[in-house]
Coordinates of C-alpha atoms (C1' of nucleotides) in Angstrom, one line a residue:
Chain A
M17 CA 109.1 77.3 82.0
N18 CA 111.5 78.4 84.8
A19 CA 110.6 81.5 86.4
N20 CA 113.8 83.0 85.8
D21 CA 113.3 82.6 81.8
F22 CA 110.1 84.6 82.2
P23 CA 110.3 87.2 79.2
V24 CA 110.1 90.6 80.8
T25 CA 109.9 93.3 78.1
L26 CA 111.5 96.4 78.5
D27 CA 108.2 98.3 77.9
A28 CA 106.2 96.4 80.3
L29 CA 109.2 97.0 82.9
A30 CA 109.3 100.9 82.0
A31 CA 105.6 101.0 82.4
L32 CA 105.7 99.6 85.8
C33 CA 109.0 101.7 86.8
K34 CA 107.1 105.1 85.9
R35 CA 103.7 104.1 87.4
R36 CA 105.3 103.1 90.6
G37 CA 108.1 105.9 90.8
F38 CA 111.3 103.8 89.9
I39 CA 112.5 105.6 87.0
F40 CA 111.3 108.5 85.0
Q41 CA 112.7 110.2 81.9
S42 CA 114.8 113.1 82.7
S43 CA 113.2 116.6 82.0
E44 CA 110.2 115.0 80.8
I45 CA 107.9 118.1 80.9
Y46 CA 110.3 119.5 78.5
G47 CA 109.9 116.4 76.0
G48 CA 112.8 114.6 77.4
I49 CA 116.4 114.7 77.0
N50 CA 117.9 111.4 75.5
G51 CA 120.3 109.2 77.5
F52 CA 119.7 110.9 80.8
W53 CA 117.1 109.5 83.6
D54 CA 115.8 110.5 87.2
Y55 CA 115.2 107.8 89.9
G56 CA 111.9 108.3 91.7
P57 CA 111.0 107.5 95.3
M58 CA 111.4 104.0 94.9
G59 CA 114.3 103.9 92.3
C60 CA 116.6 106.0 94.6
E61 CA 115.7 103.7 97.6
L62 CA 116.8 100.8 95.0
K63 CA 119.8 102.3 94.1
R64 CA 120.9 103.6 97.9
N65 CA 120.3 99.6 98.7
I66 CA 122.7 98.5 96.2
R67 CA 125.5 101.0 96.8
E68 CA 125.1 100.3 100.6
A69 CA 125.2 96.4 99.7
W70 CA 128.4 97.0 97.6
W71 CA 130.0 99.3 100.1
K72 CA 129.5 96.9 102.8
A73 CA 131.0 94.0 100.9
M74 CA 134.0 96.0 99.8
V75 CA 134.8 98.4 102.6
R76 CA 133.1 98.0 106.1
D77 CA 133.3 94.0 105.5
R78 CA 136.9 94.1 104.8
D79 CA 140.2 95.2 106.4
D80 CA 142.1 96.0 103.4
I81 CA 140.2 98.4 101.5
V82 CA 139.3 102.0 102.3
G83 CA 136.8 104.5 100.8
L84 CA 137.4 107.8 98.8
D85 CA 135.0 110.1 97.4
A86 CA 136.8 112.2 94.7
S87 CA 135.6 115.3 92.8
I88 CA 134.0 114.8 89.2
I89 CA 136.2 117.4 87.8
M90 CA 139.6 117.1 88.1
H91 CA 142.8 118.7 86.4
P92 CA 142.7 118.2 82.7
R93 CA 146.3 116.6 83.0
V94 CA 144.4 113.5 84.7
W95 CA 142.9 112.9 81.4
E96 CA 145.9 113.3 79.3
A97 CA 147.7 110.9 81.8
S98 CA 144.9 108.5 81.8
G99 CA 144.7 108.4 77.7
H100 CA 141.4 109.9 77.4
V101 CA 142.4 112.9 76.0
G102 CA 145.1 113.0 73.1
G103 CA 146.3 109.9 71.3
F104 CA 144.1 107.5 72.7
S105 CA 141.2 109.0 71.2
D106 CA 141.3 109.3 67.5
P107 CA 140.8 112.9 65.8
M108 CA 137.9 112.3 63.6
Q109 CA 136.5 113.9 60.3
S110 CA 133.1 114.1 59.2
C111 CA 131.5 114.9 55.6
R112 CA 129.6 118.4 55.6
Q113 CA 127.4 117.0 52.8
C114 CA 126.6 113.3 53.9
R115 CA 127.6 113.4 57.4
R116 CA 129.2 110.4 57.9
M117 CA 132.0 110.1 60.2
F118 CA 135.8 108.8 59.2
R119 CA 138.7 108.5 61.4
A120 CA 141.3 111.0 60.2
D121 CA 144.2 108.3 59.7
Q122 CA 141.9 105.7 57.6
V123 CA 140.5 108.5 55.2
A124 CA 143.4 108.0 52.7
E125 CA 143.3 104.1 52.7
Q126 CA 139.4 104.4 52.5
L127 CA 139.5 106.8 49.6
R128 CA 141.6 104.2 47.8
E129 CA 138.7 101.7 48.4
S130 CA 136.1 104.0 47.6
A131 CA 133.6 103.3 44.4
W132 CA 133.2 106.5 43.4
R133 CA 136.8 107.4 43.6
R134 CA 137.7 104.3 41.5
A135 CA 135.1 105.3 38.6
L136 CA 136.4 108.5 38.3
T137 CA 139.6 107.5 38.3
D138 CA 139.1 105.2 35.3
A139 CA 137.1 108.2 33.5
A140 CA 139.3 111.0 34.1
A141 CA 143.0 110.3 35.3
T142 CA 146.0 109.2 33.7
A143 CA 149.5 108.4 35.5
G144 CA 151.9 111.3 35.1
A145 CA 155.9 110.9 34.7
D146 CA 156.7 110.6 38.3
G147 CA 153.6 108.2 39.3
A148 CA 151.5 111.1 40.4
V149 CA 147.6 111.2 39.4
V150 CA 147.0 113.5 36.5
W151 CA 143.5 114.7 36.2
N152 CA 141.4 115.6 33.3
P153 CA 139.0 118.1 34.6
D154 CA 136.7 118.2 31.2
A155 CA 136.5 114.5 31.5
A156 CA 135.5 114.6 35.2
A157 CA 132.9 117.1 34.7
R158 CA 131.5 114.7 32.0
W159 CA 131.5 111.7 34.3
L160 CA 130.0 113.9 37.2
E161 CA 127.0 114.9 34.9
K162 CA 126.2 111.2 34.4
K163 CA 127.6 108.3 36.2
G164 CA 128.9 110.4 39.0
A165 CA 126.1 112.2 39.9
A166 CA 124.8 109.1 41.7
L167 CA 128.1 107.9 42.8
A168 CA 129.4 111.1 43.9
P169 CA 126.5 113.5 44.8
G170 CA 128.7 115.0 47.6
L171 CA 131.5 115.9 44.9
L172 CA 128.6 117.4 42.3
A173 CA 127.4 119.6 45.2
R174 CA 130.3 121.3 45.6
C175 CA 131.1 122.2 42.1
R176 CA 127.8 122.7 40.5
E177 CA 127.0 126.2 40.0
G178 CA 122.9 126.4 39.1
E179 CA 122.5 123.5 36.4
R180 CA 126.4 123.6 35.2
I181 CA 129.6 122.4 36.4
E182 CA 132.0 124.8 37.0
T183 CA 134.9 122.9 35.9
A184 CA 137.7 125.4 37.2
R185 CA 136.3 124.7 40.8
L186 CA 136.1 121.0 39.9
A187 CA 139.8 121.1 38.8
A188 CA 140.9 122.8 42.1
L189 CA 139.2 119.9 43.8
L190 CA 140.9 117.4 42.0
A191 CA 144.0 119.0 42.5
G192 CA 143.5 119.0 46.5
F193 CA 142.7 115.3 46.6
A194 CA 146.3 114.4 47.0
T195 CA 146.7 116.7 50.2
P196 CA 145.5 116.1 53.6
E197 CA 143.5 119.0 53.9
G198 CA 141.8 118.4 50.4
R199 CA 140.9 114.8 50.7
P200 CA 137.0 114.0 49.9
C201 CA 134.8 112.0 51.7
P202 CA 135.3 108.4 50.7
A203 CA 131.5 107.9 50.5
C204 CA 130.1 110.8 48.5
G205 CA 133.0 113.0 47.5
G206 CA 131.9 115.8 49.9
E207 CA 133.8 118.1 52.1
L208 CA 135.7 116.8 54.9
T209 CA 135.9 118.8 58.2
P210 CA 139.2 119.3 59.5
P211 CA 140.2 116.4 62.1
R212 CA 138.8 117.4 65.5
D213 CA 139.4 115.4 68.6
F214 CA 136.0 113.3 68.9
N215 CA 135.9 111.9 72.3
L216 CA 133.3 110.8 74.7
M217 CA 134.0 113.3 77.4
F218 CA 131.5 116.2 78.3
R219 CA 133.7 119.4 78.4
T220 CA 133.0 122.3 80.4
F221 CA 134.9 125.3 81.4
I222 CA 136.4 126.2 85.0
G223 CA 135.9 130.0 85.7
A224 CA 133.6 132.8 84.0
L225 CA 135.7 132.9 80.6
E226 CA 135.1 130.2 78.1
D227 CA 138.7 129.8 76.8
S228 CA 140.8 126.8 76.1
A229 CA 142.8 127.5 79.1
G230 CA 139.9 127.0 81.4
Q231 CA 138.9 123.6 79.6
A232 CA 138.1 120.8 81.9
Y233 CA 136.2 117.4 81.6
L234 CA 133.2 115.6 83.5
R235 CA 135.0 112.4 84.5
P236 CA 134.4 109.6 82.1
E237 CA 135.2 107.2 84.9
T238 CA 135.7 107.4 88.7
A239 CA 139.1 105.1 88.8
Q240 CA 141.3 108.3 87.8
G241 CA 140.4 110.0 91.3
I242 CA 141.6 107.1 92.6
F243 CA 144.9 106.7 91.1
A244 CA 145.1 110.6 91.6
N245 CA 144.8 110.2 95.4
F246 CA 146.9 107.0 95.5
L247 CA 149.8 108.7 97.5
N248 CA 147.3 110.6 99.9
V249 CA 145.6 107.4 100.8
L250 CA 149.1 105.5 101.2
D251 CA 150.3 108.4 103.6
T252 CA 147.3 108.4 105.5
A253 CA 145.5 105.1 105.7
R254 CA 148.0 103.0 107.0
V255 CA 147.2 100.5 104.6
K256 CA 149.5 97.4 103.7
I257 CA 149.9 95.7 100.4
P258 CA 147.6 94.4 99.1
F259 CA 144.8 96.9 99.7
G260 CA 142.1 98.7 97.9
I261 CA 140.6 101.9 97.5
A262 CA 136.7 102.1 96.6
Q263 CA 134.6 104.8 95.1
I264 CA 131.2 105.2 94.2
G265 CA 130.2 108.2 91.9
K266 CA 128.8 109.7 88.8
A267 CA 130.5 109.4 85.6
F268 CA 129.7 110.8 82.2
R269 CA 130.2 109.8 78.9
N270 CA 128.8 111.5 75.4
E271 CA 127.5 108.1 73.8
I272 CA 126.7 108.5 70.3
N273 CA 123.4 106.4 70.6
P274 CA 122.3 105.5 74.2
R275 CA 119.6 102.5 73.8
N276 CA 118.1 99.8 76.3
Y277 CA 116.3 102.1 78.6
T278 CA 118.6 102.8 81.3
F279 CA 121.5 100.6 80.3
R280 CA 123.6 103.0 78.3
S281 CA 123.1 106.5 79.7
R282 CA 125.1 109.7 79.4
E283 CA 125.2 110.1 82.9
F284 CA 125.8 107.2 85.1
E285 CA 127.0 105.6 88.6
Q286 CA 129.9 103.7 88.8
M287 CA 131.2 101.4 91.8
E288 CA 134.9 101.2 91.5
L289 CA 137.5 99.3 93.4
E290 CA 141.4 99.4 92.6
Y291 CA 143.1 96.8 94.4
F292 CA 146.6 97.3 94.7
I293 CA 148.7 94.3 94.7
R294 CA 152.5 93.0 94.6
P295 CA 153.6 92.7 90.7
G296 CA 153.7 89.0 89.8
T297 CA 150.3 88.4 91.9
D298 CA 148.3 89.8 88.7
A299 CA 146.4 86.4 87.6
E300 CA 145.8 85.0 91.0
M301 CA 144.2 88.3 92.4
H302 CA 142.5 88.9 89.3
A303 CA 140.8 85.5 89.8
Y304 CA 140.0 86.0 93.5
W305 CA 138.2 89.2 92.4
V306 CA 136.2 87.8 89.6
E307 CA 134.9 85.0 92.1
E308 CA 134.4 87.6 95.1
R309 CA 132.1 89.5 92.5
M310 CA 130.4 86.9 91.4
K311 CA 129.3 86.1 95.0
W312 CA 128.2 89.5 95.4
Y313 CA 125.7 89.2 92.5
R314 CA 124.2 86.0 93.8
S315 CA 124.1 88.0 97.2
I316 CA 121.8 90.4 95.9
G317 CA 119.4 88.2 93.8
L318 CA 120.7 87.5 90.8
P319 CA 120.5 83.9 89.7
E320 CA 123.6 81.8 88.5
G321 CA 121.4 81.1 85.8
R322 CA 121.0 84.7 84.4
L323 CA 124.7 85.6 85.0
S324 CA 127.7 84.9 83.1
K325 CA 131.5 85.7 82.6
Y326 CA 133.0 86.8 79.5
V327 CA 136.8 85.9 79.6
Y328 CA 138.6 88.5 77.0
E329 CA 141.1 86.8 74.5
P330 CA 144.6 88.1 74.6
K331 CA 144.1 90.2 71.4
E332 CA 141.1 91.9 72.9
L333 CA 142.9 93.2 75.7
A334 CA 144.4 96.7 76.0
H335 CA 148.3 96.4 75.5
Y336 CA 148.8 97.2 79.3
A337 CA 146.4 94.4 80.7
S338 CA 147.0 90.9 81.5
A339 CA 143.3 89.6 82.1
C340 CA 139.9 91.0 81.7
T341 CA 136.6 89.2 82.9
D342 CA 133.4 90.9 82.3
V343 CA 130.4 89.6 84.7
M344 CA 127.3 89.4 82.3
Y345 CA 123.6 89.7 83.0
R346 CA 121.1 88.4 80.4
F347 CA 118.6 91.1 80.0
P348 CA 115.7 91.1 78.0
F349 CA 117.7 92.6 75.3
G350 CA 120.3 90.4 75.2
T351 CA 123.4 89.4 77.2
Q352 CA 125.2 92.4 78.6
E353 CA 128.1 93.6 80.9
L354 CA 127.4 94.6 84.5
E355 CA 131.0 94.9 85.8
G356 CA 134.5 94.7 84.2
I357 CA 137.1 93.2 86.1
A358 CA 140.5 94.1 84.6
A359 CA 144.1 93.3 85.5
R360 CA 145.9 96.7 84.4
G361 CA 149.3 96.1 85.6
D362 CA 151.1 99.3 86.7
F363 CA 149.9 101.3 83.5
D364 CA 147.8 103.9 85.4
L365 CA 149.8 104.7 88.3
R366 CA 153.2 104.7 86.0
R367 CA 151.3 107.3 83.4
H368 CA 150.5 109.4 86.6
Q369 CA 154.3 109.1 87.7
E370 CA 155.0 110.2 84.2
Y371 CA 152.7 113.3 83.9
S372 CA 153.1 114.6 87.4
G373 CA 156.3 113.5 88.3
K374 CA 155.8 112.4 91.5
A375 CA 156.8 108.7 92.5
M376 CA 154.1 106.5 92.5
E377 CA 155.7 103.8 94.7
Y378 CA 154.9 101.6 97.5
F379 CA 157.5 101.1 100.2
D380 CA 157.6 97.5 101.8
P381 CA 159.2 97.7 105.2
E382 CA 159.5 93.9 105.4
K383 CA 161.6 93.5 102.0
N384 CA 163.2 96.9 102.2
E385 CA 162.0 97.5 98.6
R386 CA 160.2 100.2 96.5
F387 CA 157.8 99.3 93.4
V388 CA 154.9 100.7 91.6
P389 CA 151.9 98.3 92.6
H390 CA 150.0 96.6 90.0
V391 CA 146.2 96.8 90.1
V392 CA 143.2 94.8 89.7
E393 CA 140.2 96.9 89.1
P394 CA 136.6 95.2 89.6
S395 CA 134.3 98.4 87.9
A396 CA 130.7 98.0 88.2
G397 CA 127.6 100.0 86.9
V398 CA 124.9 101.0 89.8
D399 CA 122.4 101.5 86.9
R400 CA 123.2 98.5 85.2
V401 CA 122.9 96.4 88.3
A402 CA 119.4 98.2 89.3
L403 CA 117.9 97.4 86.0
A404 CA 119.2 94.0 86.0
A405 CA 117.6 93.5 89.6
L406 CA 114.5 95.3 88.1
C407 CA 114.4 92.8 85.3
E408 CA 115.2 89.9 87.9
A409 CA 112.5 90.9 90.2
Y410 CA 109.6 91.8 87.4
R411 CA 107.0 88.8 87.2
E412 CA 103.4 88.5 86.0
E413 CA 101.6 86.0 87.9
W414 CA 98.2 84.0 88.0
V415 CA 96.7 83.8 91.1
P416 CA 93.6 82.3 92.1
K417 CA 90.6 84.4 92.9
E418 CA 89.4 82.3 95.9
A419 CA 91.4 82.8 99.1
G420 CA 94.3 80.8 99.8
G421 CA 95.4 80.3 96.6
E422 CA 99.2 80.0 95.5
P423 CA 100.5 82.6 92.8
R424 CA 101.7 80.5 89.3
T425 CA 104.0 82.4 87.2
A426 CA 102.2 83.4 83.9
V427 CA 102.9 81.3 80.7
P428 CA 103.2 84.2 77.9
G429 CA 100.7 83.6 75.2
E430 CA 98.6 81.2 77.1
P431 CA 95.1 83.0 77.9
L432 CA 94.4 83.2 81.5
P433 CA 92.9 80.1 83.6
E434 CA 89.3 80.5 84.6
G435 CA 89.2 81.4 88.1
Y436 CA 92.4 83.3 88.1
E437 CA 93.5 87.0 87.8
V438 CA 97.0 88.6 87.0
R439 CA 99.1 90.1 89.6
T440 CA 102.4 91.7 88.9
V441 CA 105.3 91.5 91.4
L442 CA 108.6 92.8 92.1
R443 CA 110.3 89.9 93.9
F444 CA 113.0 91.9 95.0
A445 CA 115.8 90.0 97.3
P446 CA 114.9 91.8 100.7
V447 CA 118.0 93.6 100.9
L448 CA 117.2 95.5 97.9
A449 CA 113.6 95.8 98.4
P450 CA 112.8 100.0 98.8
I451 CA 110.5 99.1 101.5
K452 CA 110.7 96.2 103.6
A453 CA 107.3 96.3 105.0
A454 CA 103.9 97.7 105.0
V455 CA 101.3 98.5 108.0
F456 CA 97.7 98.3 107.4
P457 CA 94.6 98.6 109.5
L458 CA 91.9 96.1 108.1
L459 CA 89.5 98.7 108.0
K460 CA 89.9 102.5 108.0
N461 CA 87.0 103.2 109.6
R462 CA 87.7 101.7 113.1
P463 CA 89.5 104.0 115.1
E464 CA 90.8 101.2 117.3
L465 CA 92.2 99.3 114.4
V466 CA 93.7 102.7 113.0
E467 CA 95.3 103.6 116.3
K468 CA 97.0 100.3 116.7
A469 CA 98.2 100.1 113.2
K470 CA 100.0 103.6 113.7
E471 CA 101.8 102.3 116.7
V472 CA 103.1 99.2 114.8
H473 CA 104.2 101.3 112.3
A474 CA 106.0 103.6 114.6
L475 CA 107.7 100.5 116.2
L476 CA 108.9 99.3 112.6
R477 CA 109.8 102.4 111.1
R478 CA 112.5 103.1 113.6
R479 CA 114.5 100.4 111.8
W480 CA 113.4 99.9 108.6
P481 CA 112.0 101.8 105.7
V482 CA 108.0 100.8 106.4
F483 CA 105.0 102.0 104.6
Y484 CA 101.6 102.8 106.3
D485 CA 98.4 102.6 104.2
Q486 CA 94.8 102.7 104.9
T487 CA 93.4 103.5 101.5
G488 CA 91.1 100.7 99.6
A489 CA 90.4 97.4 100.4
I490 CA 93.1 95.3 102.1
G491 CA 93.4 93.4 98.6
R492 CA 94.2 96.3 97.1
R493 CA 97.0 97.6 99.2
Y494 CA 98.9 94.1 99.1
R495 CA 98.5 94.2 95.5
R496 CA 100.0 97.8 95.4
Q497 CA 103.0 96.9 97.6
D498 CA 103.6 93.7 95.3
E499 CA 104.0 96.2 92.7
I500 CA 106.9 98.1 94.5
G501 CA 108.3 94.5 96.0
T502 CA 108.0 95.0 99.5
P503 CA 108.6 91.8 101.2
L504 CA 106.2 91.8 104.0
G505 CA 102.6 92.9 104.8
I506 CA 101.4 93.5 108.4
T507 CA 97.7 93.9 109.1
I508 CA 95.9 94.8 112.1
D509 CA 92.6 93.2 112.6
F510 CA 90.1 92.5 115.2
Q511 CA 91.7 89.6 116.8
T512 CA 94.8 92.1 117.2
L513 CA 92.5 93.9 119.8
D514 CA 91.9 90.5 121.6
D515 CA 95.4 89.2 121.7
G516 CA 98.0 91.3 120.6
T517 CA 98.8 89.3 117.5
V518 CA 99.0 90.7 113.9
T519 CA 99.3 88.7 110.4
V520 CA 102.1 89.1 108.4
R521 CA 101.9 88.4 104.9
D522 CA 104.3 87.2 102.3
R523 CA 104.7 88.4 98.9
D524 CA 105.8 85.6 97.3
T525 CA 103.8 82.9 98.7
M526 CA 100.8 85.0 99.6
R527 CA 100.7 83.0 102.7
Q528 CA 99.9 84.8 106.2
E529 CA 101.2 83.9 109.8
R530 CA 100.3 85.4 113.0
A531 CA 103.0 86.9 115.1
P532 CA 102.8 88.7 118.6
I533 CA 103.5 92.4 118.4
A534 CA 105.9 92.1 121.0
E535 CA 108.0 89.4 118.3
L536 CA 107.6 91.6 115.5
R537 CA 110.8 93.2 115.0
D538 CA 112.6 89.8 115.5
R539 CA 110.1 88.2 113.1
V540 CA 110.5 90.6 110.7
A541 CA 114.3 90.6 110.7
A542 CA 114.4 87.0 110.3
A543 CA 112.0 87.2 107.3
L544 CA 114.1 90.0 105.8
G545 CA 117.2 87.5 106.4
E546 CA 118.7 89.7 108.8
A547 CA 118.5 87.6 111.9
Chain B
rG28 C1' 125.1 108.8 62.7
rC29 C1' 121.6 106.6 58.6
rG30 C1' 116.7 104.4 57.5
rG31 C1' 111.9 103.5 58.8
rG32 C1' 107.4 104.0 62.3
rU33 C1' 105.1 106.2 66.4
rG34 C1' 103.6 110.5 69.3
rU35 C1' 95.2 112.1 72.6
rA36 C1' 94.5 111.4 80.7
rG37 C1' 99.3 107.7 85.2
rC38 C1' 97.7 103.5 81.5
rU39 C1' 95.1 101.0 77.3
rC40 C1' 92.3 103.1 73.5
rA41 C1' 88.2 106.2 71.1
rA42 C1' 86.7 110.6 68.3
rC43 C1' 86.8 114.7 64.9
rG44 C1' 88.9 120.8 60.1
rG45 C1' 84.1 123.6 64.6
rU46 C1' 83.3 122.6 73.2
rA47 C1' 88.0 116.0 73.2
rG48 C1' 85.3 110.8 75.5
rA49 C1' 85.2 105.5 77.9
rG50 C1' 87.3 102.0 80.9
rC51 C1' 91.2 101.4 84.5
rU52 C1' 94.4 103.8 87.7
rC53 C1' 94.6 107.8 91.4
rC54 C1' 92.2 111.3 95.2
rA55 C1' 87.9 112.2 98.6
rG56 C1' 83.3 110.4 101.3
rC57 C1' 80.2 105.9 102.3
rC58 C1' 80.5 100.8 102.9
rU59 C1' 83.7 96.7 103.5
rU60 C1' 86.1 91.4 109.2
rC61 C1' 92.3 89.4 104.4
rC62 C1' 94.0 89.5 98.5
rA63 C1' 92.8 95.1 92.8
rA64 C1' 84.4 94.2 95.3
rG65 C1' 80.4 97.8 95.5
rC66 C1' 78.1 102.9 95.2
rU67 C1' 78.6 108.5 95.1
rG68 C1' 81.7 112.5 93.7
rG69 C1' 86.8 114.2 91.9
rC70 C1' 91.7 115.6 89.5
rU71 C1' 94.3 115.0 85.2
rG72 C1' 95.6 115.1 78.2
rU73 C1' 96.2 116.5 72.1
rA74 C1' 104.8 116.1 73.1
rC75 C1' 107.1 121.3 71.7
rG76 C1' 107.4 125.2 68.1
rG77 C1' 105.8 127.4 63.5
rG78 C1' 102.6 127.6 59.0
rU79 C1' 97.7 127.2 56.2
rU80 C1' 92.8 128.4 57.8
rC81 C1' 87.3 132.4 60.1
rG82 C1' 88.7 128.3 63.4
rA83 C1' 94.1 122.9 63.7
rU84 C1' 94.4 117.7 68.3
rU85 C1' 93.0 116.9 63.0
rC86 C1' 96.7 119.2 57.1
rC87 C1' 101.9 121.2 56.5
rC88 C1' 107.2 122.3 58.0
rG89 C1' 110.5 121.9 61.9
rU90 C1' 112.4 120.3 66.7
rC91 C1' 112.2 117.0 70.5
rA92 C1' 111.3 111.9 72.3
rC93 C1' 110.2 107.1 72.0
rC94 C1' 110.5 102.0 69.1
rC95 C1' 112.6 98.9 65.1
rG96 C1' 116.9 97.9 61.9
rC97 C1' 121.7 99.2 60.5
rU98 C1' 126.1 101.9 62.4
rC99 C1' 128.9 102.9 66.7
rC100 C1' 130.4 101.6 71.5
rA101 C1' 132.9 99.2 77.5

RNA sequence: GCGGGUGUAGCUCAACGGUAGAGCUCCAGCCUUCCAAGCUGGCUGUACGGGUUCGAUUCCCGUCACCCGCUCCA
């Protein structure tokens, strides 16, 4: 079995993440809160490394992309323009009896298909002169007492008074079936709430009064902050098309059903680029960004074999989009999206132009023309990348008890071979590792070793996050670092005192080499791939 | 959102209608010349709220969270 196919269970990963301070459930001391997660000392370093790798690749290493950090709460009109409020999110009605949810515009159709509604029509309705349904309330009551009790419990509950059915009330309900306000639940005949805007945005209020005038939203995506600042950046950053604006930040979606550990959370962090292009170059630029982004995922240690692309069919695309490709990763719970790369045309800028009354145009001095740029949007989830990195890094291995043995990937279901023990290790790419190296004195009760180790620690920590540990046997300290994915272990032993060399132990091979302290920084940089 | 299951220490598990225990982890000390060694000591717990009871971790109800299936969803 290929090491990449080691079946990580989310349970095992979540246990390690908690044990070693990567991820905690939010508000755990109060019983937890569904859909929210906290990142501990190791987890926040991991996320920081992911963000910095992205920022470096997208902004620092390029001439054509600039950064932005927009506010989380924006003018409510932003979300009208974007389509997140209003027509885009369909009003919903829910049943007060069975609590099922229905799209308001589909209730009439679903009612025609409804089993209880058909049975009731057969039992108690005739067609009137003008084709309208004429109900016989007494027949309806008889039906409801027998067959209808199981088929339409919601309707029964609405017109029952003690043991008997209030025929007059039933008659009123039946009469209302034809009106939008009186439509019953297609599933049980219960009472539907009025249509309500049901969207995934968290609402809040600006100012002390909680009235509709102050209503605002936590952003459900960071992208709109970029579009809303398009003109500001254009006027100040001296950018020339094609150019991009990049942003990393929190976004919030009130998901119905968060699942799969941190994969779908209600509060999450996005890394988004809006890359503005000349109309007509959409397909070419979209293809370019798909490849750029795939390269980036490989550069942080996600292997080709676990990554894939999902190319949207034309019928799956939003009406304004010309292409969309998702970057997928094979998680333990299935192949899921890390990032979506969409060619959105000029939809967003045009909508903001329409809603704000400001011309969202780019002036091309060479061709002496104005146009609304099109945009390609690579939009990635920091938390999803972090989860993928953890899944990818997690290994259980068999290690020979005798010195100098090489670790082997454990074979699930097979017993531990004689003479081996288990180690859990996170094989992060060095760029993502929360701690780059750990420094140990071989023994803590020899002051000369401790003193030298602290010197080496001080030497390295100026450049990298480096951990110092003198507690417990040396083997135990190596294993602790394995569990947080520290690539290098540096040990000060008695030979160090004689010749100024230390041992450098590699996390993955568990092999050790000696290196002079004078060359240590270069050796560490080389081992981390920074040289 | 629906249905089913689960909830005891950081982890794995035990116990009982009457003072909640073990192993591992963690911390301290001793020891230890390179892969979770040993000895001694120590910290930590019945998810939350209510009810029944002389007494509830145990029985009942509610809430919350987690897991599985369905549903929904970029």
